[in-house]
Amino acid sequence: MKRIFYGERDCIDYVNQGKYAFMNWRFGNGMGASDKNNKSQAVSDNYQLGKGYLGNALVELYTILENKNQNSVADILIFPIMFSIWHGLELWLKGSLLALDIIFEQKGKYKKHDICEYYDKLKKELRKENLNFVLDKSLKDVDNIISELKRVNANFDFARYSFTSRSDYQFYNAPRNDDKQWQKEKDSNEKSQNIVPNTCVDMVSLFELILNTYDSFGTFVECLTYVLEKGETITDEGYRDYLDSIKKTKMLFDDEDDNEDDNGIHILLREIS
């Protein structure tokens, strides 16, 4: 039987570690320890997991577009892509809310999968703490995604199952005259009532939007992990300073990594790592 998972006693080839994905390295305190009761660690772990899901969506979208959507493969791969986007945002939204709970000494429960609700709550919390600059810089791209999901009335499991847990239609496969169909044009022709109107995704726009979200919202969640690590608070002025510092660091690394041989996928993988 071919092994998938390897442990410490299974002769991991650390010299050629590029063939492995280490499932624990990005989590915990960075020194091999982990504490399930440490809420700050949960924020950091959610940030890392969210990077994985959103990064996966970006790599898939880039690969499909770069290969000109051969054999219309996007018609089926769009579902795991959309699931990765939904779950990645859910992790970052939950992590952000949990971080704010720790910083401002309050309590909240985040057990559901409703990212629209979490997004509205995060905006409310940022406004309550007068973090208007943070709100403007970090959530403008997420707002676009959430607005689109609301516009089509997307259910949280729309990318996992073609029918809901109550055996109902999703927004994209409901017949023309069904209430779940987001395209509301009614048709009195009985023959056409069971026809499902086309719903498609503009993958170029989606790629650009997720890439921008990875930068704007991801930077905010990353900042929260540093704030918690140092036991500090978050302010508009502090976030401005943080953005300035990472901008200077990025410019430095861009100068050092100026490699004309880098192709698109290499650049993308570097950005999302």
CSV table of C-alpha atoms in Angstrom, one decimal:
chain,number,residue,atom,x,y,z
A,1,MET,CA,0.0,0.0,0.0
A,2,LYS,CA,1.3,3.4,-0.9
A,3,ARG,CA,1.7,5.7,2.0
A,4,ILE,CA,0.3,9.3,2.0
A,5,PHE,CA,1.1,10.4,5.6
A,6,TYR,CA,4.5,10.1,7.1
A,7,GLY,CA,5.6,10.6,10.7
A,8,GLU,CA,8.8,11.3,12.5
A,9,ARG,CA,9.8,7.6,12.6
A,10,ASP,CA,9.1,7.1,8.9
A,11,CYS,CA,12.4,8.3,7.5
A,12,ILE,CA,11.3,11.7,6.1
A,13,ASP,CA,13.8,12.7,3.5
A,14,TYR,CA,14.6,16.3,4.8
A,15,VAL,CA,17.2,16.7,2.1
A,16,ASN,CA,14.5,16.5,-0.6
A,17,GLN,CA,11.7,18.0,1.5
A,18,GLY,CA,10.2,19.8,-1.6
A,19,LYS,CA,8.1,16.7,-2.2
A,20,TYR,CA,6.4,16.9,1.2
A,21,ALA,CA,3.6,19.1,2.6
A,22,PHE,CA,4.2,19.5,6.3
A,23,MET,CA,0.8,19.9,8.0
A,24,ASN,CA,2.0,21.3,11.3
A,25,TRP,CA,4.7,23.7,10.4
A,26,ARG,CA,2.5,26.8,9.9
A,27,PHE,CA,0.6,26.4,13.2
A,28,GLY,CA,1.2,26.7,16.9
A,29,ASN,CA,3.9,29.0,18.3
A,30,GLY,CA,6.4,28.4,15.5
A,31,MET,CA,8.5,26.2,17.8
A,32,GLY,CA,6.7,22.9,17.5
A,33,ALA,CA,4.3,23.5,20.4
A,34,SER,CA,0.5,23.9,20.3
A,35,ASP,CA,-2.2,25.0,22.7
A,36,LYS,CA,-5.8,24.4,21.9
A,37,ASN,CA,-6.9,26.8,24.6
A,38,ASN,CA,-4.8,29.7,23.3
A,39,LYS,CA,-7.3,32.0,21.5
A,40,SER,CA,-4.4,34.0,20.0
A,41,GLN,CA,-3.1,30.8,18.4
A,42,ALA,CA,-6.6,30.2,16.9
A,43,VAL,CA,-6.4,33.6,15.2
A,44,SER,CA,-3.0,32.8,13.7
A,45,ASP,CA,-4.1,29.3,12.6
A,46,ASN,CA,-7.2,30.7,11.0
A,47,TYR,CA,-5.0,33.2,9.1
A,48,GLN,CA,-2.7,30.5,7.8
A,49,LEU,CA,-5.6,28.2,6.9
A,50,GLY,CA,-7.4,31.0,5.1
A,51,LYS,CA,-4.2,31.7,3.1
A,52,GLY,CA,-4.3,28.1,2.0
A,53,TYR,CA,-7.9,28.1,0.8
A,54,LEU,CA,-7.7,31.4,-0.9
A,55,GLY,CA,-4.3,30.6,-2.3
A,56,ASN,CA,-5.7,27.4,-3.7
A,57,ALA,CA,-8.5,29.3,-5.5
A,58,LEU,CA,-5.9,31.6,-7.0
A,59,VAL,CA,-3.7,28.8,-8.3
A,60,GLU,CA,-6.6,27.0,-9.8
A,61,LEU,CA,-8.0,30.1,-11.5
A,62,TYR,CA,-4.6,31.0,-12.8
A,63,THR,CA,-4.0,27.5,-14.2
A,64,ILE,CA,-7.4,27.4,-15.9
A,65,LEU,CA,-7.0,30.9,-17.4
A,66,GLU,CA,-3.4,30.3,-18.5
A,67,ASN,CA,-4.5,27.1,-20.3
A,68,LYS,CA,-7.5,28.9,-21.9
A,69,ASN,CA,-10.1,26.7,-20.0
A,70,GLN,CA,-9.4,23.7,-22.2
A,71,ASN,CA,-12.3,21.3,-22.5
A,72,SER,CA,-14.4,23.8,-20.4
A,73,VAL,CA,-12.9,22.2,-17.3
A,74,ALA,CA,-13.9,25.4,-15.3
A,75,ASP,CA,-17.5,24.3,-15.5
A,76,ILE,CA,-16.8,21.7,-12.8
A,77,LEU,CA,-13.6,23.1,-11.1
A,78,ILE,CA,-15.4,26.4,-10.3
A,79,PHE,CA,-17.1,24.6,-7.4
A,80,PRO,CA,-14.0,23.7,-5.4
A,81,ILE,CA,-12.7,27.1,-6.3
A,82,MET,CA,-15.8,28.8,-4.9
A,83,PHE,CA,-15.8,26.6,-1.8
A,84,SER,CA,-12.1,27.6,-1.2
A,85,ILE,CA,-13.1,31.2,-1.5
A,86,TRP,CA,-16.0,30.9,0.9
A,87,HIS,CA,-14.1,28.9,3.5
A,88,GLY,CA,-11.0,31.0,3.2
A,89,LEU,CA,-13.0,34.2,3.9
A,90,GLU,CA,-14.9,32.4,6.7
A,91,LEU,CA,-11.6,31.6,8.4
A,92,TRP,CA,-10.3,35.2,8.1
A,93,LEU,CA,-13.6,36.7,9.2
A,94,LYS,CA,-13.8,34.5,12.3
A,95,GLY,CA,-10.1,35.1,13.0
A,96,SER,CA,-10.6,38.8,12.8
A,97,LEU,CA,-13.6,38.8,15.1
A,98,LEU,CA,-11.9,36.6,17.6
A,99,ALA,CA,-8.8,38.9,17.6
A,100,LEU,CA,-11.0,41.9,18.2
A,101,ASP,CA,-12.7,40.1,21.1
A,102,ILE,CA,-9.3,39.4,22.7
A,103,ILE,CA,-8.0,43.0,22.1
A,104,PHE,CA,-11.1,44.8,23.3
A,105,GLU,CA,-11.9,42.2,26.0
A,106,GLN,CA,-15.3,41.0,24.8
A,107,LYS,CA,-16.8,37.6,23.9
A,108,GLY,CA,-18.5,36.3,20.8
A,109,LYS,CA,-19.5,33.0,19.3
A,110,TYR,CA,-18.6,32.1,15.8
A,111,LYS,CA,-19.9,28.6,15.1
A,112,LYS,CA,-21.9,29.1,11.9
A,113,HIS,CA,-20.8,29.4,8.3
A,114,ASP,CA,-22.6,32.6,7.4
A,115,ILE,CA,-19.8,34.8,6.1
A,116,CYS,CA,-22.3,37.6,5.2
A,117,GLU,CA,-23.3,37.8,8.8
A,118,TYR,CA,-19.7,37.7,10.0
A,119,TYR,CA,-18.8,40.4,7.5
A,120,ASP,CA,-21.6,42.7,8.7
A,121,LYS,CA,-20.5,42.1,12.3
A,122,LEU,CA,-16.8,42.9,11.6
A,123,LYS,CA,-17.8,46.2,9.9
A,124,LYS,CA,-19.9,47.0,13.0
A,125,GLU,CA,-17.1,46.2,15.4
A,126,LEU,CA,-14.5,48.3,13.4
A,127,ARG,CA,-16.9,51.3,13.4
A,128,LYS,CA,-17.6,50.9,17.1
A,129,GLU,CA,-13.9,51.2,17.8
A,130,ASN,CA,-13.5,54.1,15.3
A,131,LEU,CA,-11.2,52.1,13.1
A,132,ASN,CA,-12.4,53.8,9.9
A,133,PHE,CA,-9.1,53.8,8.1
A,134,VAL,CA,-8.7,50.1,8.9
A,135,LEU,CA,-12.2,49.5,7.6
A,136,ASP,CA,-11.6,51.4,4.4
A,137,LYS,CA,-8.2,49.7,3.6
A,138,SER,CA,-9.0,46.2,4.6
A,139,LEU,CA,-12.6,45.4,3.6
A,140,LYS,CA,-13.2,47.2,0.3
A,141,ASP,CA,-12.5,44.0,-1.8
A,142,VAL,CA,-14.3,41.7,0.6
A,143,ASP,CA,-17.3,44.0,0.3
A,144,ASN,CA,-17.4,43.4,-3.4
A,145,ILE,CA,-17.4,39.6,-2.9
A,146,ILE,CA,-20.0,39.6,-0.2
A,147,SER,CA,-22.3,41.9,-2.3
A,148,GLU,CA,-22.1,39.5,-5.2
A,149,LEU,CA,-22.9,36.5,-3.0
A,150,LYS,CA,-25.9,38.4,-1.6
A,151,ARG,CA,-27.0,39.4,-5.1
A,152,VAL,CA,-27.4,35.8,-6.2
A,153,ASN,CA,-28.6,34.7,-2.8
A,154,ALA,CA,-25.8,32.1,-2.4
A,155,ASN,CA,-26.3,29.5,0.4
A,156,PHE,CA,-23.2,28.6,2.4
A,157,ASP,CA,-23.1,25.1,0.8
A,158,PHE,CA,-23.8,26.1,-2.8
A,159,ALA,CA,-20.3,25.0,-3.9
A,160,ARG,CA,-20.4,21.7,-1.9
A,161,TYR,CA,-23.8,20.3,-3.0
A,162,SER,CA,-26.1,20.9,-5.9
A,163,PHE,CA,-29.0,20.7,-3.6
A,164,THR,CA,-29.3,22.0,0.0
A,165,SER,CA,-29.6,19.9,3.1
A,166,ARG,CA,-33.4,20.4,2.8
A,167,SER,CA,-33.3,19.0,-0.8
A,168,ASP,CA,-33.9,22.4,-2.3
A,169,TYR,CA,-32.3,24.0,-5.3
A,170,GLN,CA,-29.2,26.3,-5.2
A,171,PHE,CA,-29.3,29.7,-7.0
A,172,TYR,CA,-27.7,28.3,-10.1
A,173,ASN,CA,-29.7,25.2,-10.8
A,174,ALA,CA,-33.2,26.3,-9.9
A,175,PRO,CA,-35.7,26.3,-12.7
A,176,ARG,CA,-36.7,29.7,-14.2
A,177,ASN,CA,-39.9,30.2,-12.1
A,178,ASP,CA,-38.5,28.7,-8.8
A,179,ASP,CA,-38.0,31.1,-5.8
A,180,LYS,CA,-34.4,29.9,-5.4
A,181,GLN,CA,-33.5,31.1,-8.9
A,182,TRP,CA,-31.7,34.5,-8.6
A,183,GLN,CA,-32.7,35.6,-12.1
A,184,LYS,CA,-36.2,36.7,-11.3
A,185,GLU,CA,-37.7,37.0,-14.8
A,186,LYS,CA,-41.0,35.1,-14.8
A,187,ASP,CA,-42.1,33.2,-17.8
A,188,SER,CA,-45.8,32.3,-18.3
A,189,ASN,CA,-44.9,29.7,-20.9
A,190,GLU,CA,-45.4,26.3,-19.1
A,191,LYS,CA,-42.9,24.6,-21.4
A,192,SER,CA,-40.1,26.8,-20.3
A,193,GLN,CA,-40.8,26.9,-16.5
A,194,ASN,CA,-38.5,23.9,-15.8
A,195,ILE,CA,-35.7,25.3,-17.9
A,196,VAL,CA,-32.7,26.5,-15.9
A,197,PRO,CA,-31.2,29.8,-17.1
A,198,ASN,CA,-27.5,30.0,-17.5
A,199,THR,CA,-25.4,31.4,-14.6
A,200,CYS,CA,-21.7,31.9,-15.3
A,201,VAL,CA,-18.6,33.2,-13.4
A,202,ASP,CA,-16.2,35.7,-14.9
A,203,MET,CA,-13.0,34.0,-13.9
A,204,VAL,CA,-10.8,37.0,-14.8
A,205,SER,CA,-12.7,39.3,-12.6
A,206,LEU,CA,-12.9,36.7,-9.8
A,207,PHE,CA,-9.1,36.1,-10.0
A,208,GLU,CA,-8.4,39.9,-9.8
A,209,LEU,CA,-10.8,40.3,-6.9
A,210,ILE,CA,-9.4,37.4,-4.8
A,211,LEU,CA,-5.9,38.5,-5.5
A,212,ASN,CA,-6.8,42.0,-4.2
A,213,THR,CA,-8.6,40.5,-1.2
A,214,TYR,CA,-5.5,38.4,-0.4
A,215,ASP,CA,-3.6,41.7,-0.2
A,216,SER,CA,-6.1,44.0,1.5
A,217,PHE,CA,-7.9,41.8,3.9
A,218,GLY,CA,-5.1,39.3,4.3
A,219,THR,CA,-2.8,42.1,5.4
A,220,PHE,CA,-5.3,43.2,8.1
A,221,VAL,CA,-5.6,39.7,9.5
A,222,GLU,CA,-1.8,39.3,9.5
A,223,CYS,CA,-1.5,42.5,11.4
A,224,LEU,CA,-3.9,41.3,14.0
A,225,THR,CA,-1.7,38.2,14.6
A,226,TYR,CA,1.3,40.5,15.3
A,227,VAL,CA,-0.8,42.8,17.5
A,228,LEU,CA,-1.8,39.8,19.6
A,229,GLU,CA,1.7,38.4,19.7
A,230,LYS,CA,3.0,41.7,21.1
A,231,GLY,CA,0.0,42.2,23.5
A,232,GLU,CA,-0.8,45.6,21.9
A,233,THR,CA,-4.0,47.1,20.5
A,234,ILE,CA,-5.0,48.2,17.0
A,235,THR,CA,-5.5,51.8,16.0
A,236,ASP,CA,-5.9,53.6,12.7
A,237,GLU,CA,-2.5,55.3,13.2
A,238,GLY,CA,-0.8,51.9,14.1
A,239,TYR,CA,-2.3,50.3,11.0
A,240,ARG,CA,-1.0,53.1,8.8
A,241,ASP,CA,2.5,52.5,10.2
A,242,TYR,CA,2.1,48.8,9.6
A,243,LEU,CA,1.1,49.3,6.0
A,244,ASP,CA,4.1,51.6,5.5
A,245,SER,CA,6.5,49.1,7.0
A,246,ILE,CA,5.4,46.1,4.9
A,247,LYS,CA,5.4,48.3,1.8
A,248,LYS,CA,9.1,49.2,2.4
A,249,THR,CA,9.9,45.5,3.1
A,250,LYS,CA,8.1,44.4,-0.1
A,251,MET,CA,10.0,46.9,-2.2
A,252,LEU,CA,13.3,45.6,-0.7
A,253,PHE,CA,12.4,42.0,-1.4
A,254,ASP,CA,11.2,42.9,-4.9
A,255,ASP,CA,14.5,44.4,-5.7
A,256,GLU,CA,16.4,41.4,-4.4
A,257,ASP,CA,14.1,38.9,-6.3
A,258,ASP,CA,14.1,40.7,-9.6
A,259,ASN,CA,14.4,37.6,-11.8
A,260,GLU,CA,13.5,38.0,-15.4
A,261,ASP,CA,13.1,34.2,-15.7
A,262,ASP,CA,10.2,34.1,-13.2
A,263,ASN,CA,7.0,33.2,-14.9
A,264,GLY,CA,3.5,33.9,-13.7
A,265,ILE,CA,2.9,30.8,-11.6
A,266,HIS,CA,6.2,31.3,-9.8
A,267,ILE,CA,5.4,34.9,-8.9
A,268,LEU,CA,1.9,33.8,-7.7
A,269,LEU,CA,3.2,31.0,-5.5
A,270,ARG,CA,5.7,33.4,-4.0
A,271,GLU,CA,3.0,36.0,-3.2
A,272,ILE,CA,0.6,33.5,-1.5
A,273,SER,CA,3.2,31.6,0.5
